[in-house]
Amino acid sequence: AITEDSALGGTDIQRSLRFRSNNNASLTRTPSSAGNRKTFTLSVWIKRGKIGTDQAILDAQNSSGDQATLRFSSEGGSNDKINVFYYNGSSFVYRVHTSAELRDVSGWYHLVIAFDTTQATSTNRVKIYQNGVQLTDMGNSDYPSQNYDTPFNNTIVHTIGRNGTASNYFDGYMSEFNFIDGQQLDSTYFGFTDSQTGIWMPKRYEGTYGTNGFYLKFADNSAAS
């Protein structure tokens, strides 16, 4: 949960969830009905525990060869770029990746990945924000075709912290996990720049979540082990 931070006049995140890749830690959900497969937004605060390996943040997968994923993975010789792709078992339907490499294991990253395949301009169909800044240097990327229905928000297994075949485990912390079904939102819905420090800070999301949207605040520590 986000609370007031009296020392800075900003906000403070109270809880996070630790994912240990060597313990195969992950979360799983299968929606009971389909939502908006064209338009959705993921916002999450992440502190990385390991670098240099493929690590899934959110994955939607039908089978071992058919998967849509948002992850840290290899592209252009680096495993630490944000990579957003859909592989249909024989080829990539879309593949968008950052040129920036996120290798800091001491600090927190705020990531927003926002889809809207109805957009006429291809580069507007997938937007990636890091700590309040939209990343526009996306390397050699192939965007989804207009009005394309992605596997996300379909009635298939969705996993957080690994892919659908129980590999590519995330290692680190996640906090303030917001998934918004039906809206392409920018980072200002989830954070702001603190006027006293100039640091990007968390902000409580006050909007709606749609059919399959959800908010994970990880507040229950009754079974901390």
mmCIF file of C-alpha atoms in Angstrom:
data_model
loop_
_atom_site.group_PDB
_atom_site.id
_atom_site.type_symbol
_atom_site.label_atom_id
_atom_site.label_comp_id
_atom_site.label_asym_id
_atom_site.label_seq_id
_atom_site.Cartn_x
_atom_site.Cartn_y
_atom_site.Cartn_z
ATOM 1 C CA ALA A 1 0.000 0.000 0.000
ATOM 2 C CA ILE A 2 1.156 3.562 -0.682
ATOM 3 C CA THR A 3 1.294 5.873 2.351
ATOM 4 C CA GLU A 4 2.389 9.449 2.980
ATOM 5 C CA ASP A 5 6.094 10.036 3.590
ATOM 6 C CA SER A 6 6.218 13.016 5.958
ATOM 7 C CA ALA A 7 9.972 13.448 5.621
ATOM 8 C CA LEU A 8 9.819 14.173 1.898
ATOM 9 C CA GLY A 9 6.225 15.253 1.458
ATOM 10 C CA GLY A 10 5.877 12.407 -1.017
ATOM 11 C CA THR A 11 4.818 8.794 -0.752
ATOM 12 C CA ASP A 12 6.213 5.495 0.418
ATOM 13 C CA ILE A 13 5.473 1.898 -0.694
ATOM 14 C CA GLN A 14 4.917 -0.328 2.329
ATOM 15 C CA ARG A 15 5.078 -3.840 0.855
ATOM 16 C CA SER A 16 6.767 -5.833 -1.888
ATOM 17 C CA LEU A 17 6.940 -9.483 -2.908
ATOM 18 C CA ARG A 18 10.292 -11.297 -3.174
ATOM 19 C CA PHE A 19 10.686 -13.637 -6.137
ATOM 20 C CA ARG A 20 13.583 -16.081 -5.801
ATOM 21 C CA SER A 21 14.421 -17.729 -9.099
ATOM 22 C CA ASN A 22 16.121 -20.688 -7.400
ATOM 23 C CA ASN A 23 12.820 -21.391 -5.576
ATOM 24 C CA ASN A 24 10.742 -21.181 -8.774
ATOM 25 C CA ALA A 25 8.582 -18.419 -7.285
ATOM 26 C CA SER A 26 5.675 -17.150 -9.393
ATOM 27 C CA LEU A 27 1.989 -16.190 -9.439
ATOM 28 C CA THR A 28 -0.642 -17.632 -11.795
ATOM 29 C CA ARG A 29 -4.139 -16.626 -12.903
ATOM 30 C CA THR A 30 -6.494 -17.707 -15.683
ATOM 31 C CA PRO A 31 -9.259 -15.161 -16.475
ATOM 32 C CA SER A 32 -12.757 -16.665 -16.591
ATOM 33 C CA SER A 33 -13.793 -14.376 -19.459
ATOM 34 C CA ALA A 34 -11.948 -12.406 -22.102
ATOM 35 C CA GLY A 35 -11.272 -8.710 -21.667
ATOM 36 C CA ASN A 36 -9.808 -6.142 -24.029
ATOM 37 C CA ARG A 37 -7.034 -7.889 -25.941
ATOM 38 C CA LYS A 38 -6.029 -4.765 -27.872
ATOM 39 C CA THR A 39 -5.682 -2.183 -25.099
ATOM 40 C CA PHE A 40 -4.157 -2.627 -21.631
ATOM 41 C CA THR A 41 -1.448 -1.271 -19.308
ATOM 42 C CA LEU A 42 1.000 -2.847 -16.861
ATOM 43 C CA SER A 43 2.581 -0.732 -14.111
ATOM 44 C CA VAL A 44 5.008 -2.274 -11.618
ATOM 45 C CA TRP A 45 7.902 -1.258 -9.381
ATOM 46 C CA ILE A 46 10.821 -3.690 -9.668
ATOM 47 C CA LYS A 47 14.114 -4.208 -7.890
ATOM 48 C CA ARG A 48 16.250 -6.739 -9.722
ATOM 49 C CA GLY A 49 18.083 -9.495 -7.850
ATOM 50 C CA LYS A 50 20.016 -11.000 -10.741
ATOM 51 C CA ILE A 51 20.969 -9.828 -14.215
ATOM 52 C CA GLY A 52 22.155 -11.542 -17.367
ATOM 53 C CA THR A 53 19.324 -14.086 -17.727
ATOM 54 C CA ASP A 54 15.895 -14.130 -19.374
ATOM 55 C CA GLN A 55 13.346 -13.170 -16.694
ATOM 56 C CA ALA A 56 9.609 -12.878 -17.287
ATOM 57 C CA ILE A 57 7.511 -10.152 -15.642
ATOM 58 C CA LEU A 58 4.112 -11.072 -17.134
ATOM 59 C CA ASP A 59 3.351 -13.884 -19.560
ATOM 60 C CA ALA A 60 0.269 -15.225 -21.356
ATOM 61 C CA GLN A 61 0.783 -18.607 -22.929
ATOM 62 C CA ASN A 62 -1.258 -21.317 -24.652
ATOM 63 C CA SER A 63 1.492 -23.880 -25.141
ATOM 64 C CA SER A 64 5.244 -24.266 -25.070
ATOM 65 C CA GLY A 65 5.575 -22.757 -28.522
ATOM 66 C CA ASP A 66 2.905 -20.052 -28.369
ATOM 67 C CA GLN A 67 3.514 -17.221 -25.911
ATOM 68 C CA ALA A 68 3.147 -13.499 -25.351
ATOM 69 C CA THR A 69 5.478 -12.007 -22.785
ATOM 70 C CA LEU A 70 6.780 -8.854 -21.114
ATOM 71 C CA ARG A 71 10.254 -9.596 -19.795
ATOM 72 C CA PHE A 72 13.915 -8.844 -19.398
ATOM 73 C CA SER A 73 15.578 -10.879 -22.127
ATOM 74 C CA SER A 74 18.276 -11.126 -24.732
ATOM 75 C CA GLU A 75 18.148 -8.864 -27.754
ATOM 76 C CA GLY A 76 21.215 -7.679 -29.603
ATOM 77 C CA GLY A 77 23.588 -9.496 -27.262
ATOM 78 C CA SER A 78 22.086 -8.324 -23.974
ATOM 79 C CA ASN A 79 19.793 -10.135 -21.548
ATOM 80 C CA ASP A 80 18.827 -6.982 -19.665
ATOM 81 C CA LYS A 81 16.601 -5.119 -22.110
ATOM 82 C CA ILE A 82 12.839 -4.883 -21.763
ATOM 83 C CA ASN A 83 11.484 -7.186 -24.443
ATOM 84 C CA VAL A 84 7.796 -7.323 -25.403
ATOM 85 C CA PHE A 85 6.915 -10.011 -27.905
ATOM 86 C CA TYR A 86 4.466 -12.612 -29.139
ATOM 87 C CA TYR A 87 5.832 -15.838 -30.636
ATOM 88 C CA ASN A 88 3.157 -18.028 -32.252
ATOM 89 C CA GLY A 89 5.200 -21.226 -32.336
ATOM 90 C CA SER A 90 6.955 -20.606 -35.635
ATOM 91 C CA SER A 91 7.629 -16.872 -35.885
ATOM 92 C CA PHE A 92 7.412 -13.566 -34.013
ATOM 93 C CA VAL A 93 4.093 -11.791 -34.575
ATOM 94 C CA TYR A 94 5.492 -8.669 -32.904
ATOM 95 C CA ARG A 95 8.690 -7.894 -31.028
ATOM 96 C CA VAL A 96 9.470 -4.577 -29.361
ATOM 97 C CA HIS A 97 12.560 -4.113 -27.222
ATOM 98 C CA THR A 98 14.435 -1.244 -25.624
ATOM 99 C CA SER A 99 17.978 -0.251 -26.472
ATOM 100 C CA ALA A 100 18.508 0.654 -22.801
ATOM 101 C CA GLU A 101 19.853 -2.068 -20.510
ATOM 102 C CA LEU A 102 18.442 -2.204 -16.972
ATOM 103 C CA ARG A 103 21.287 -3.645 -14.895
ATOM 104 C CA ASP A 104 20.998 -1.807 -11.571
ATOM 105 C CA VAL A 105 20.403 -4.281 -8.716
ATOM 106 C CA SER A 106 20.633 -1.685 -5.942
ATOM 107 C CA GLY A 107 17.719 0.594 -6.831
ATOM 108 C CA TRP A 108 14.092 0.386 -7.921
ATOM 109 C CA TYR A 109 12.754 0.737 -11.453
ATOM 110 C CA HIS A 110 9.212 1.832 -12.215
ATOM 111 C CA LEU A 111 8.081 0.221 -15.460
ATOM 112 C CA VAL A 112 4.933 0.948 -17.446
ATOM 113 C CA ILE A 113 4.170 -1.063 -20.580
ATOM 114 C CA ALA A 114 1.080 0.241 -22.376
ATOM 115 C CA PHE A 115 -0.627 -1.408 -25.372
ATOM 116 C CA ASP A 116 -3.212 -0.037 -27.787
ATOM 117 C CA THR A 117 -3.147 -1.805 -31.127
ATOM 118 C CA THR A 118 -6.002 0.373 -32.419
ATOM 119 C CA GLN A 119 -3.552 3.270 -32.838
ATOM 120 C CA ALA A 120 -2.893 4.284 -36.452
ATOM 121 C CA THR A 121 0.801 4.988 -35.800
ATOM 122 C CA SER A 122 2.638 1.724 -35.193
ATOM 123 C CA THR A 123 5.047 3.110 -32.566
ATOM 124 C CA ASN A 124 2.067 4.221 -30.461
ATOM 125 C CA ARG A 125 0.757 0.657 -30.177
ATOM 126 C CA VAL A 126 3.365 -0.319 -27.567
ATOM 127 C CA LYS A 127 4.772 2.307 -25.215
ATOM 128 C CA ILE A 128 7.377 1.616 -22.524
ATOM 129 C CA TYR A 129 8.156 3.999 -19.655
ATOM 130 C CA GLN A 130 11.025 3.792 -17.176
ATOM 131 C CA ASN A 131 10.903 5.982 -14.057
ATOM 132 C CA GLY A 132 8.465 8.394 -15.671
ATOM 133 C CA VAL A 133 10.241 8.721 -19.026
ATOM 134 C CA GLN A 134 8.949 7.149 -22.224
ATOM 135 C CA LEU A 135 11.687 5.123 -23.906
ATOM 136 C CA THR A 136 11.751 5.936 -27.611
ATOM 137 C CA ASP A 137 15.002 4.237 -28.675
ATOM 138 C CA MET A 138 13.522 0.798 -29.308
ATOM 139 C CA GLY A 139 16.200 -0.786 -31.509
ATOM 140 C CA ASN A 140 15.075 -2.936 -34.419
ATOM 141 C CA SER A 141 11.474 -3.520 -33.372
ATOM 142 C CA ASP A 142 8.402 -4.922 -35.110
ATOM 143 C CA TYR A 143 5.144 -3.522 -33.741
ATOM 144 C CA PRO A 144 1.780 -5.318 -33.706
ATOM 145 C CA SER A 145 -0.455 -4.762 -36.702
ATOM 146 C CA GLN A 146 -3.358 -2.347 -36.238
ATOM 147 C CA ASN A 147 -6.297 -3.759 -34.232
ATOM 148 C CA TYR A 148 -4.381 -6.949 -33.448
ATOM 149 C CA ASP A 149 -5.818 -9.091 -30.621
ATOM 150 C CA THR A 150 -2.939 -10.101 -28.358
ATOM 151 C CA PRO A 151 -3.082 -13.187 -26.090
ATOM 152 C CA PHE A 152 -3.265 -10.929 -23.023
ATOM 153 C CA ASN A 153 -6.713 -10.709 -21.397
ATOM 154 C CA ASN A 154 -7.759 -13.912 -23.126
ATOM 155 C CA THR A 155 -8.986 -16.948 -21.159
ATOM 156 C CA ILE A 156 -5.530 -18.554 -20.969
ATOM 157 C CA VAL A 157 -3.038 -18.886 -18.151
ATOM 158 C CA HIS A 158 -1.312 -15.622 -17.163
ATOM 159 C CA THR A 159 1.818 -15.870 -15.043
ATOM 160 C CA ILE A 160 3.792 -13.272 -13.084
ATOM 161 C CA GLY A 161 7.462 -13.995 -12.490
ATOM 162 C CA ARG A 162 7.899 -16.784 -15.067
ATOM 163 C CA ASN A 163 6.705 -17.912 -18.472
ATOM 164 C CA GLY A 164 3.914 -20.415 -19.072
ATOM 165 C CA THR A 165 6.241 -23.414 -19.285
ATOM 166 C CA ALA A 166 7.778 -22.796 -15.848
ATOM 167 C CA SER A 167 11.073 -21.257 -16.940
ATOM 168 C CA ASN A 168 12.611 -17.774 -17.232
ATOM 169 C CA TYR A 169 11.925 -17.081 -13.550
ATOM 170 C CA PHE A 170 12.174 -13.489 -12.367
ATOM 171 C CA ASP A 171 14.604 -12.805 -9.528
ATOM 172 C CA GLY A 172 14.078 -9.743 -7.352
ATOM 173 C CA TYR A 173 11.245 -7.727 -5.824
ATOM 174 C CA MET A 174 7.968 -6.518 -7.303
ATOM 175 C CA SER A 175 5.653 -3.956 -5.743
ATOM 176 C CA GLU A 176 2.520 -1.977 -6.640
ATOM 177 C CA PHE A 177 1.562 -4.293 -9.488
ATOM 178 C CA ASN A 178 -1.283 -2.702 -11.488
ATOM 179 C CA PHE A 179 -2.774 -4.276 -14.585
ATOM 180 C CA ILE A 180 -5.385 -2.132 -16.360
ATOM 181 C CA ASP A 181 -7.710 -3.809 -18.873
ATOM 182 C CA GLY A 182 -9.073 -1.512 -21.599
ATOM 183 C CA GLN A 183 -6.872 1.600 -21.249
ATOM 184 C CA GLN A 184 -3.457 2.651 -22.547
ATOM 185 C CA LEU A 185 -2.098 4.829 -19.734
ATOM 186 C CA ASP A 186 1.161 6.713 -19.318
ATOM 187 C CA SER A 187 3.375 6.697 -16.232
ATOM 188 C CA THR A 188 1.809 9.823 -14.678
ATOM 189 C CA TYR A 189 -1.188 7.724 -13.616
ATOM 190 C CA PHE A 190 1.107 5.765 -11.293
ATOM 191 C CA GLY A 191 3.900 8.140 -10.285
ATOM 192 C CA PHE A 192 5.172 11.718 -10.107
ATOM 193 C CA THR A 193 8.412 13.662 -9.762
ATOM 194 C CA ASP A 194 8.906 14.837 -6.174
ATOM 195 C CA SER A 195 9.314 18.621 -6.156
ATOM 196 C CA GLN A 196 11.877 18.570 -3.317
ATOM 197 C CA THR A 197 14.149 15.789 -4.540
ATOM 198 C CA GLY A 198 13.502 15.472 -8.272
ATOM 199 C CA ILE A 199 13.071 11.730 -7.716
ATOM 200 C CA TRP A 200 10.358 9.718 -9.458
ATOM 201 C CA MET A 201 7.935 8.578 -6.742
ATOM 202 C CA PRO A 202 4.937 6.204 -6.581
ATOM 203 C CA LYS A 203 1.383 7.501 -6.712
ATOM 204 C CA ARG A 204 -1.781 5.567 -5.893
ATOM 205 C CA TYR A 205 -3.701 4.669 -9.037
ATOM 206 C CA GLU A 206 -7.240 6.041 -8.735
ATOM 207 C CA GLY A 207 -8.794 4.815 -11.988
ATOM 208 C CA THR A 208 -10.756 1.757 -13.073
ATOM 209 C CA TYR A 209 -9.362 -1.699 -13.881
ATOM 210 C CA GLY A 210 -11.741 -3.120 -16.482
ATOM 211 C CA THR A 211 -12.818 -6.744 -16.908
ATOM 212 C CA ASN A 212 -9.551 -8.515 -16.115
ATOM 213 C CA GLY A 213 -7.578 -5.736 -14.457
ATOM 214 C CA PHE A 214 -6.168 -6.151 -10.963
ATOM 215 C CA TYR A 215 -4.046 -4.534 -8.265
ATOM 216 C CA LEU A 216 -1.524 -6.478 -6.170
ATOM 217 C CA LYS A 217 -0.323 -4.499 -3.135
ATOM 218 C CA PHE A 218 1.193 -7.539 -1.336
ATOM 219 C CA ALA A 219 -0.098 -6.306 2.018
ATOM 220 C CA ASP A 220 -0.670 -9.718 3.627
ATOM 221 C CA ASN A 221 2.492 -10.768 5.479
ATOM 222 C CA SER A 222 0.758 -13.249 7.788
ATOM 223 C CA ALA A 223 2.804 -16.053 6.201
ATOM 224 C CA ALA A 224 6.028 -14.192 5.601
ATOM 225 C CA SER A 225 8.083 -17.389 5.322
#
